[in-house]
Structure formats: structure tokens, C-alpha cells
mmCIF file of C-alpha atoms in Angstrom:
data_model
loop_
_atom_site.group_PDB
_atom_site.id
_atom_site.type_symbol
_atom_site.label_atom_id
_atom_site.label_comp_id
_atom_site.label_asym_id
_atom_site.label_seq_id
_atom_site.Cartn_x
_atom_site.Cartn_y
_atom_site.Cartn_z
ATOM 1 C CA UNK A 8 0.000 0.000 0.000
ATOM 2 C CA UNK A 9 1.236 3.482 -0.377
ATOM 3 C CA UNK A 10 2.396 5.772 2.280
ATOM 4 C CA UNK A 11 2.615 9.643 2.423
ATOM 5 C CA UNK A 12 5.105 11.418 4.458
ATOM 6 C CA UNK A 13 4.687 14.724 6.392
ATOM 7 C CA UNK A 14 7.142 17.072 8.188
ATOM 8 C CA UNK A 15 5.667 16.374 11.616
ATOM 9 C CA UNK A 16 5.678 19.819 12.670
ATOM 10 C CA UNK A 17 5.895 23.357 10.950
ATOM 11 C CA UNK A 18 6.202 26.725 13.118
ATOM 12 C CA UNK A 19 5.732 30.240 11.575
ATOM 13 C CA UNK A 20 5.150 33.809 13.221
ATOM 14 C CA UNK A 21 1.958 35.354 12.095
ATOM 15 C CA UNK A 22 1.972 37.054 8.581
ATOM 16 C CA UNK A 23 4.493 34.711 7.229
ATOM 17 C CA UNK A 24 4.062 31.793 4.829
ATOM 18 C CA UNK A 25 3.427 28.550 5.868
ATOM 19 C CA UNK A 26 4.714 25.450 3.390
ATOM 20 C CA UNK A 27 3.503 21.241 4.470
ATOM 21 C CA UNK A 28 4.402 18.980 2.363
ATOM 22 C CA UNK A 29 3.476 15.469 1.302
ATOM 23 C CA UNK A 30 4.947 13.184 -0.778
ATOM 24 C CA UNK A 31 4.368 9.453 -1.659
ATOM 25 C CA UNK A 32 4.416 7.474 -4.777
ATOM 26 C CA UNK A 33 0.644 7.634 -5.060
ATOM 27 C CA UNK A 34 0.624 11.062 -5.565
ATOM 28 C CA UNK A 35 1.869 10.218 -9.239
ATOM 29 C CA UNK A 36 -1.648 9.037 -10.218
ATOM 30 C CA UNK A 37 -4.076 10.624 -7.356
ATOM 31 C CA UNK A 38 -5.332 13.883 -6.293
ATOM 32 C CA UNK A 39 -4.409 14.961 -2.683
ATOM 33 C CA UNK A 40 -6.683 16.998 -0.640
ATOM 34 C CA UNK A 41 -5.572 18.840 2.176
ATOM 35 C CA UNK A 42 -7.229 18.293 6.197
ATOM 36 C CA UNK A 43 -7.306 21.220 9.042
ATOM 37 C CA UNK A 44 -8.111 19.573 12.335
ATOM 38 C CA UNK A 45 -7.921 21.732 15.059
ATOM 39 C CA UNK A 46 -7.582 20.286 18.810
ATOM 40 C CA UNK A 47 -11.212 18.243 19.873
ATOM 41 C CA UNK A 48 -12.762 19.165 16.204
ATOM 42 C CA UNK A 49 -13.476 17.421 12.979
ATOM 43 C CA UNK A 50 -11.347 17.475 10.380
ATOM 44 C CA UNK A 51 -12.088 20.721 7.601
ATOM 45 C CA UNK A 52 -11.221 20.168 3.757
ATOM 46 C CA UNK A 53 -8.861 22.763 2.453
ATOM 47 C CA UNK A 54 -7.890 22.217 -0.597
ATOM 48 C CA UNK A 55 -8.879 19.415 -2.390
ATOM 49 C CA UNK A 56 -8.142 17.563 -6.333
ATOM 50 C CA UNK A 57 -4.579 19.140 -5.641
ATOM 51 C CA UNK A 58 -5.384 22.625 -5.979
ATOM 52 C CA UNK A 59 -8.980 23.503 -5.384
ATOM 53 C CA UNK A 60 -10.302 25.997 -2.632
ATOM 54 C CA UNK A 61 -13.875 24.662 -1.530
ATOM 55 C CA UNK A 62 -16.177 27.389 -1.143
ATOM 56 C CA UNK A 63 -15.579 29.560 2.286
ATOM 57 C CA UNK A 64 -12.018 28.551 2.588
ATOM 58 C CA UNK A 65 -9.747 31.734 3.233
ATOM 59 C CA UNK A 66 -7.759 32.617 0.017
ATOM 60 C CA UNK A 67 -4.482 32.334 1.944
ATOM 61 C CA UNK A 68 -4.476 28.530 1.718
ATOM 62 C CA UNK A 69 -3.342 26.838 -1.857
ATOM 63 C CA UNK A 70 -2.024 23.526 -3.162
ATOM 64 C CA UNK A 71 0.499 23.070 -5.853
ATOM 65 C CA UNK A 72 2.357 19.837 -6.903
ATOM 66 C CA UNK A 73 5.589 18.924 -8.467
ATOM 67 C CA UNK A 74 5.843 15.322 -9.062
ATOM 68 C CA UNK A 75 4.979 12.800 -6.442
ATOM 69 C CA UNK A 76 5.275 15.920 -3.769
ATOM 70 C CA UNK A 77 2.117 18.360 -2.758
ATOM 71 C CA UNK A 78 2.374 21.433 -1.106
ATOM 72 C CA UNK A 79 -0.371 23.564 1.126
ATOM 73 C CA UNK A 80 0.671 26.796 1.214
ATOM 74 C CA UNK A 81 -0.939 29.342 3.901
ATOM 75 C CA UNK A 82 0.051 32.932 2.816
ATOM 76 C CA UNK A 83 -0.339 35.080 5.776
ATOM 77 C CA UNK A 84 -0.507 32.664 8.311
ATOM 78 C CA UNK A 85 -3.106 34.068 11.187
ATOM 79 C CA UNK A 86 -3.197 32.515 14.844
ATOM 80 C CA UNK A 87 -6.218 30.749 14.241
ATOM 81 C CA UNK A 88 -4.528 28.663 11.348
ATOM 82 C CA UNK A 89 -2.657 27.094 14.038
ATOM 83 C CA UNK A 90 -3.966 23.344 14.069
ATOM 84 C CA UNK A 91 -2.828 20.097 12.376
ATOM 85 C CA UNK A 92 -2.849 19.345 9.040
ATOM 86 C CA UNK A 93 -3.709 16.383 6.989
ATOM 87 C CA UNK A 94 -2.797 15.032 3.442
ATOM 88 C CA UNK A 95 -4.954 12.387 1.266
ATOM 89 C CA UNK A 96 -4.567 10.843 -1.667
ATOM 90 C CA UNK A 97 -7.752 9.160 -3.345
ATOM 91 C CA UNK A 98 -9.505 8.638 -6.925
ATOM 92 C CA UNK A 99 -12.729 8.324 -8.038
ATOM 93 C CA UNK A 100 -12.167 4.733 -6.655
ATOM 94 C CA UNK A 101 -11.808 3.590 -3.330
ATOM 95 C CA UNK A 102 -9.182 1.085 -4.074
ATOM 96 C CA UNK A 103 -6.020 2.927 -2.314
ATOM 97 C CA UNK A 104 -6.889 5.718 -0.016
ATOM 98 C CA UNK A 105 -4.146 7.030 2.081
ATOM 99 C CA UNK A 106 -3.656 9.943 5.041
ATOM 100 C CA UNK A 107 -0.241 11.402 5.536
ATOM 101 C CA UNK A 108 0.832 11.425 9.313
ATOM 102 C CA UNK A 109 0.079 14.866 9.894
ATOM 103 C CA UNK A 110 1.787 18.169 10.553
ATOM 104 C CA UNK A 111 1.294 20.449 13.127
ATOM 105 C CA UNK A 112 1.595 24.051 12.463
ATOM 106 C CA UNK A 113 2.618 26.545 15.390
ATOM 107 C CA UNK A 114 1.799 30.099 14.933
ATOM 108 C CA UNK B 25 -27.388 21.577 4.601
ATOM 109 C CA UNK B 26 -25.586 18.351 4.957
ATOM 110 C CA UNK B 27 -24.627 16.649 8.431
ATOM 111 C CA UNK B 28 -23.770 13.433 9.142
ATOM 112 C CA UNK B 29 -24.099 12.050 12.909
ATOM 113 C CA UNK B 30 -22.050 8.763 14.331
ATOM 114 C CA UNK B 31 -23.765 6.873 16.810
ATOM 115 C CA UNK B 32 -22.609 3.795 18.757
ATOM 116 C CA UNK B 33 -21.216 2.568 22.265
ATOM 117 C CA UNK B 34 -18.407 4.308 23.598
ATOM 118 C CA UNK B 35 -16.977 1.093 25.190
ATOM 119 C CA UNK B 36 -16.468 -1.922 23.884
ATOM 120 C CA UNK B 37 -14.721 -5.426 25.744
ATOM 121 C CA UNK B 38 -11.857 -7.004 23.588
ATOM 122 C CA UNK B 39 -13.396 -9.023 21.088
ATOM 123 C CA UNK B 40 -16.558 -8.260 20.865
ATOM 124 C CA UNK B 41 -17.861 -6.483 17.858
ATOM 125 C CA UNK B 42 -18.211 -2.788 17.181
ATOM 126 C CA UNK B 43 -20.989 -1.674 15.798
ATOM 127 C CA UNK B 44 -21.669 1.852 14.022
ATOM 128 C CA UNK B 45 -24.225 4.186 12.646
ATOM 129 C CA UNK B 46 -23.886 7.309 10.149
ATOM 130 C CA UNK B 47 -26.731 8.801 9.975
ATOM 131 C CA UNK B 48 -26.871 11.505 7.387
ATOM 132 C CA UNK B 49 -28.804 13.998 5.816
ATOM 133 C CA UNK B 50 -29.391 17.118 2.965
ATOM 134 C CA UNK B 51 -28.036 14.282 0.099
ATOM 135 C CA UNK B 52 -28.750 11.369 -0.756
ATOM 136 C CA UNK B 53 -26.614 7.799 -0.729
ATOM 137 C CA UNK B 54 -28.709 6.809 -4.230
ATOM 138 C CA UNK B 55 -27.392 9.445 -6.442
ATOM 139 C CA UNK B 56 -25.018 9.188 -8.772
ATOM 140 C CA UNK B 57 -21.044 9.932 -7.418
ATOM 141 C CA UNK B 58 -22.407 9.687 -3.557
ATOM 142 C CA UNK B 59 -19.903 7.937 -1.185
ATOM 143 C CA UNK B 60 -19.704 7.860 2.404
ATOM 144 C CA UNK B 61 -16.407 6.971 3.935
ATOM 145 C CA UNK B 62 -15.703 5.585 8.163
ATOM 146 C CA UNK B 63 -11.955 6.801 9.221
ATOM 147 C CA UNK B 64 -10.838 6.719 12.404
ATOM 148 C CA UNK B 65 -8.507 8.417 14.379
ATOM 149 C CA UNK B 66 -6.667 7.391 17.965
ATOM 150 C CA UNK B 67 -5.869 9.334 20.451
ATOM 151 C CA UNK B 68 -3.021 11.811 19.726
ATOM 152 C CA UNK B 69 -2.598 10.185 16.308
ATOM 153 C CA UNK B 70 -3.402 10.674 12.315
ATOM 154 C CA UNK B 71 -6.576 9.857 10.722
ATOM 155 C CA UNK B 72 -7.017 6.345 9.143
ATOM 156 C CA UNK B 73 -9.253 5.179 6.433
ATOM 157 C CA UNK B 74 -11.415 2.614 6.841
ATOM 158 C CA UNK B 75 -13.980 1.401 4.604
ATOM 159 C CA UNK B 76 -16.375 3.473 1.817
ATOM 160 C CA UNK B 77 -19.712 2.820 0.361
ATOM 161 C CA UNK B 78 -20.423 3.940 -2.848
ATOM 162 C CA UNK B 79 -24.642 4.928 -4.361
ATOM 163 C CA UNK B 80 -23.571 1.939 -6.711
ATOM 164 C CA UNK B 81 -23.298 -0.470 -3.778
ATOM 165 C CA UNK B 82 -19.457 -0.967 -4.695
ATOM 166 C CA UNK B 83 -17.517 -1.039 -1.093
ATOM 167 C CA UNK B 84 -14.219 -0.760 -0.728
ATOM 168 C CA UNK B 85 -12.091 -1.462 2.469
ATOM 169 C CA UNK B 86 -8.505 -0.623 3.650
ATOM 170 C CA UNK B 87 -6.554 -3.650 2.800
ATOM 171 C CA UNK B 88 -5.044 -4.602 6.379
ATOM 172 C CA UNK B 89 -8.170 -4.653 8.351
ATOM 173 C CA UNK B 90 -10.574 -6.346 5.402
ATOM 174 C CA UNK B 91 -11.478 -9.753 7.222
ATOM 175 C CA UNK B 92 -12.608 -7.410 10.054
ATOM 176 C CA UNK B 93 -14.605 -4.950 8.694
ATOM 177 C CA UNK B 94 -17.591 -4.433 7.195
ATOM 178 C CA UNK B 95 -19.566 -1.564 5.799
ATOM 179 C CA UNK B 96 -23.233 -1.382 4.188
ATOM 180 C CA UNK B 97 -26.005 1.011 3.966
ATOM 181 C CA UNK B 98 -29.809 1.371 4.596
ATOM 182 C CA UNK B 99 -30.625 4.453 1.718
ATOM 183 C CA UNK B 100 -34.431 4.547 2.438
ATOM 184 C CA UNK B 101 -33.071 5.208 6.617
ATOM 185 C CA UNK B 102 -30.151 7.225 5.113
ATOM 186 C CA UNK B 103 -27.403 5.444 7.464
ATOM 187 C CA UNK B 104 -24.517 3.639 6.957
ATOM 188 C CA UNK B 105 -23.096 1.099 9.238
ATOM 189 C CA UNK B 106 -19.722 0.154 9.700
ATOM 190 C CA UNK B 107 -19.208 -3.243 11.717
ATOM 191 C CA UNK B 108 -15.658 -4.306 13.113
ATOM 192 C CA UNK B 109 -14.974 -7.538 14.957
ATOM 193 C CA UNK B 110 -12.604 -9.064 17.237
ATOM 194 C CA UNK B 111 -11.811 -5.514 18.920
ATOM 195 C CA UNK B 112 -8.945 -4.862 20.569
ATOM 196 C CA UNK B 113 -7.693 -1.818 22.659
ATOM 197 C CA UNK B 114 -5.772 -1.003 19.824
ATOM 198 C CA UNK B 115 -8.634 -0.071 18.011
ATOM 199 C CA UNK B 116 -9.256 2.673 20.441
ATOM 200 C CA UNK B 117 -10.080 5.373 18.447
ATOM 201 C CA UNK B 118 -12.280 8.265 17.254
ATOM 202 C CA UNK B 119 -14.715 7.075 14.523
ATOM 203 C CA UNK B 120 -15.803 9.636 11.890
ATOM 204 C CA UNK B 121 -18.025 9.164 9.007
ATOM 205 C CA UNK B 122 -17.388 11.390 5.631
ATOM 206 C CA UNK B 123 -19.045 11.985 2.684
ATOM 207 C CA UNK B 124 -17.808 12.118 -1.211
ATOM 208 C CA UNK B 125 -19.270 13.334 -3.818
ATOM 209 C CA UNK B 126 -17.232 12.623 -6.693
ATOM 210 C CA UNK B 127 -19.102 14.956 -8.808
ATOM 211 C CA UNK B 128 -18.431 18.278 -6.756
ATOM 212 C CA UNK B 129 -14.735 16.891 -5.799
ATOM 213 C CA UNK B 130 -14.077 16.114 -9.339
ATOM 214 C CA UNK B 131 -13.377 12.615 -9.319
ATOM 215 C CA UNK B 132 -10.876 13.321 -6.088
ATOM 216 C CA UNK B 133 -12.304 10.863 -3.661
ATOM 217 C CA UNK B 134 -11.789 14.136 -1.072
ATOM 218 C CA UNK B 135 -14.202 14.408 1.835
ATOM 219 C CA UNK B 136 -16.228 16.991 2.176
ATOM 220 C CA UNK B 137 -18.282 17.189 4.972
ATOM 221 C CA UNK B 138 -17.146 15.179 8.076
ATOM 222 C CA UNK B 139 -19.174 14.330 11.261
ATOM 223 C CA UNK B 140 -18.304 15.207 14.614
ATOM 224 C CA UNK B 141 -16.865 11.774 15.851
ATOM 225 C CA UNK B 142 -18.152 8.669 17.472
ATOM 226 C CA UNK B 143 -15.315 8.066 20.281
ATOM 227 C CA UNK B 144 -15.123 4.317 21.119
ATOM 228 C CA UNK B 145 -12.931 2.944 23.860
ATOM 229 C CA UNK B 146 -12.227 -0.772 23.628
ATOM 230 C CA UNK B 147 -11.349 -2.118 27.329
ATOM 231 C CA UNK B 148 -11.965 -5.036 29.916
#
């Protein structure tokens, strides 16, 4: 099965840019979507299909992805951004669906 | 508005069998791209994927844990159940139920709406 790896943890001051990363050999053929959990909550979709914002998601998060390695970016990283963040890689099938470990962001 | 809600017992003895309810509503599991996903989550660590359910009846299940698990759906009720035998404290988790809908997440398989958690404890 296929594994994604995360930076466990990521610390920024606020108004600076946050980068997680992901990478895994599934990423070659899947999306990834990108998870916000914050401490005692539900996981949030971010970004999903790589690069898409759902709707009422804060401009300052975006995906890119260069080869088998996604990237959430957080452009002006505000306090309440602090929280741990997921990556997923999936299909339209639900033959090999994979989380990354996490990351933890400190603002 | 969508929601989903887990239900089940919050302790479980070693062996026995787990078994949980997603009950959802504002879609429906019978049209076309619907899926709705269990993952789990133990205490202080990263979410795992389960099982899904598709509106075509396909299931899927994570690969490990198939002769365990088992997940199937009621559409007229709007639940899905996820069943898991032979529990052990390992499987001391937080169980969530998610929803696809392949349409809107353009074939990603990403989850879109999540429900609060079903924490289950599995001890003697």
C-alpha cells in the first residue's frame, strides 16, 4: 500500500508563509486533498483535487504539486490557522486511499 | 445543509464487535457519485481510512483490516453502518463518518463534509 510522508511539525510567526508537504508514490496518479483539524474538532477540507479551494475557505491557503510531492501553502498565516494538518490521496475509486501522518503548524 | 451524525457505544470489551451508525442527511446515498467513507482516528494520532460505500453499492475497504470490517447502507433510513470484529484496545479510536461526492470533488475521492466523531474505547 502506499504511504505519504509529512514534516511532523511546521512553526511560523503570524503574517508569514506557511509550506507542508506530502509526498508518496501515489501522488503520481491521485489527487491529494488537504485536512485542518484543530484540537477536539473534525477534520475541515482545504484544498482538495490538488489545488482547489472549496467554497468559504480563506484565500491564503493553496495547493500546488511537483511530481509525487504536494504542497499547502498558507500565505499570511493568522493565529487561528494554528492546528494540524492532513494530506490524502484518493480517486474516483476507493481502491487505495491514504492519510499522511500529519503536521502540526505553530503560529 | 448536509450533516452526518455517528452513533454507537463508547466502550467496547476485547473481542466483541463494534458496531456503528452514520446517519446523514441534505443528500442522498442513491445518487449518482455519492460515497460515504468511516476513518478513524486514535488518540493523539493521524486519521485512518477505513472502509467506503459507494450509491452503486461498490464497497471498498482498507486492505489490512478487510477480514474485520464491514460496511453497508440502509438508503431509504439514510445510514450507513460500519461493523468491526474481534476488537482490541488497539482499536481505540475516534470514529468519523465522511461523505464524497465525486461529482463536486471532481473525481478526487476528497471528503467533504465530516461528522463530529463517534469516540469508542475498547477495554476489559
Amino acid at each position: 500500500s502506499y504511504e505519504l510522508t509529512q514534516t511532523p511539525s511546521v512553526s511560523v510567526s503570524p503574517g508569514q508563509t506557511a509550506r507542508i508537504t506530502c509526498s508518496g508514490g501515489a501522488l503520481a496518479t491521485q489527487s491529494a486533498s488537504w485536512y485542518q483539524q484543530k484540537p477536539g474538532q473534525a477534520p475541515v477540507v482545504v484544498i482538495y483535487k490538488d489545488n482547489e479551494r472549496p467554497s468559504g475557505i480563506p484565500e491564503r491557503f493553496s495547493g500546488s504539486i511537483s511530481g509525487t510531492t504536494v504542497t499547502l501553502t498558507i500565505s499570511g498565516v493568522q493565529a487561528e490557522d494554528e492546528a494540524d494538518y492532513y494530506c490524502h490521496s484518493g480517486d474516483s475509486t476507493g481502491s487505495s486511499v491514504t492519510f499522511g501522518g500529519g503536521t502540526k503548524l505553530t503560529v | 445543509q448536509v450533516t452526518l451524525r455517528e452513533s454507537g457505544p463508547a466502550l467496547v470489551r476485547p473481542t466483541q464487535t463494534l458496531r456503528l451508525t452514520c446517519t446523514f442527511s441534505g443528500f442522498s446515498l442513491s445518487i449518482s457519485g455519492m460515497c460515504v467513507s468511516w476513518i478513524r482516528q486514535p488518540p493523539g494520532k493521524a486519521l485512518e481510512w477505513l472502509a467506503r460505500i459507494d450509491w452503486d453499492d461498490d464497497v471498498y475497504y482498507k486492505t489490512s483490516l478487510r477480514r474485520r470490517i464491514s460496511i453497508s447502507k440502509d438508503t431509504a433510513k439514510n445510514q450507513v453502518v460500519l461493523t468491526m470484529t474481534n476488537m482490541d484496545p488497539a482499536d481505540t479510536a475516534t470514529y468519523y463518518c465522511a461523505r464524497t461526492w465525486l461529482i463536486s470533488a471532481g473525481g478526487s475521492g476528497a471528503f467533504d463534509i465530516w461528522g463530529q466523531g463517534a469516540k469508542v474505547t475498547v477495554s476489559s
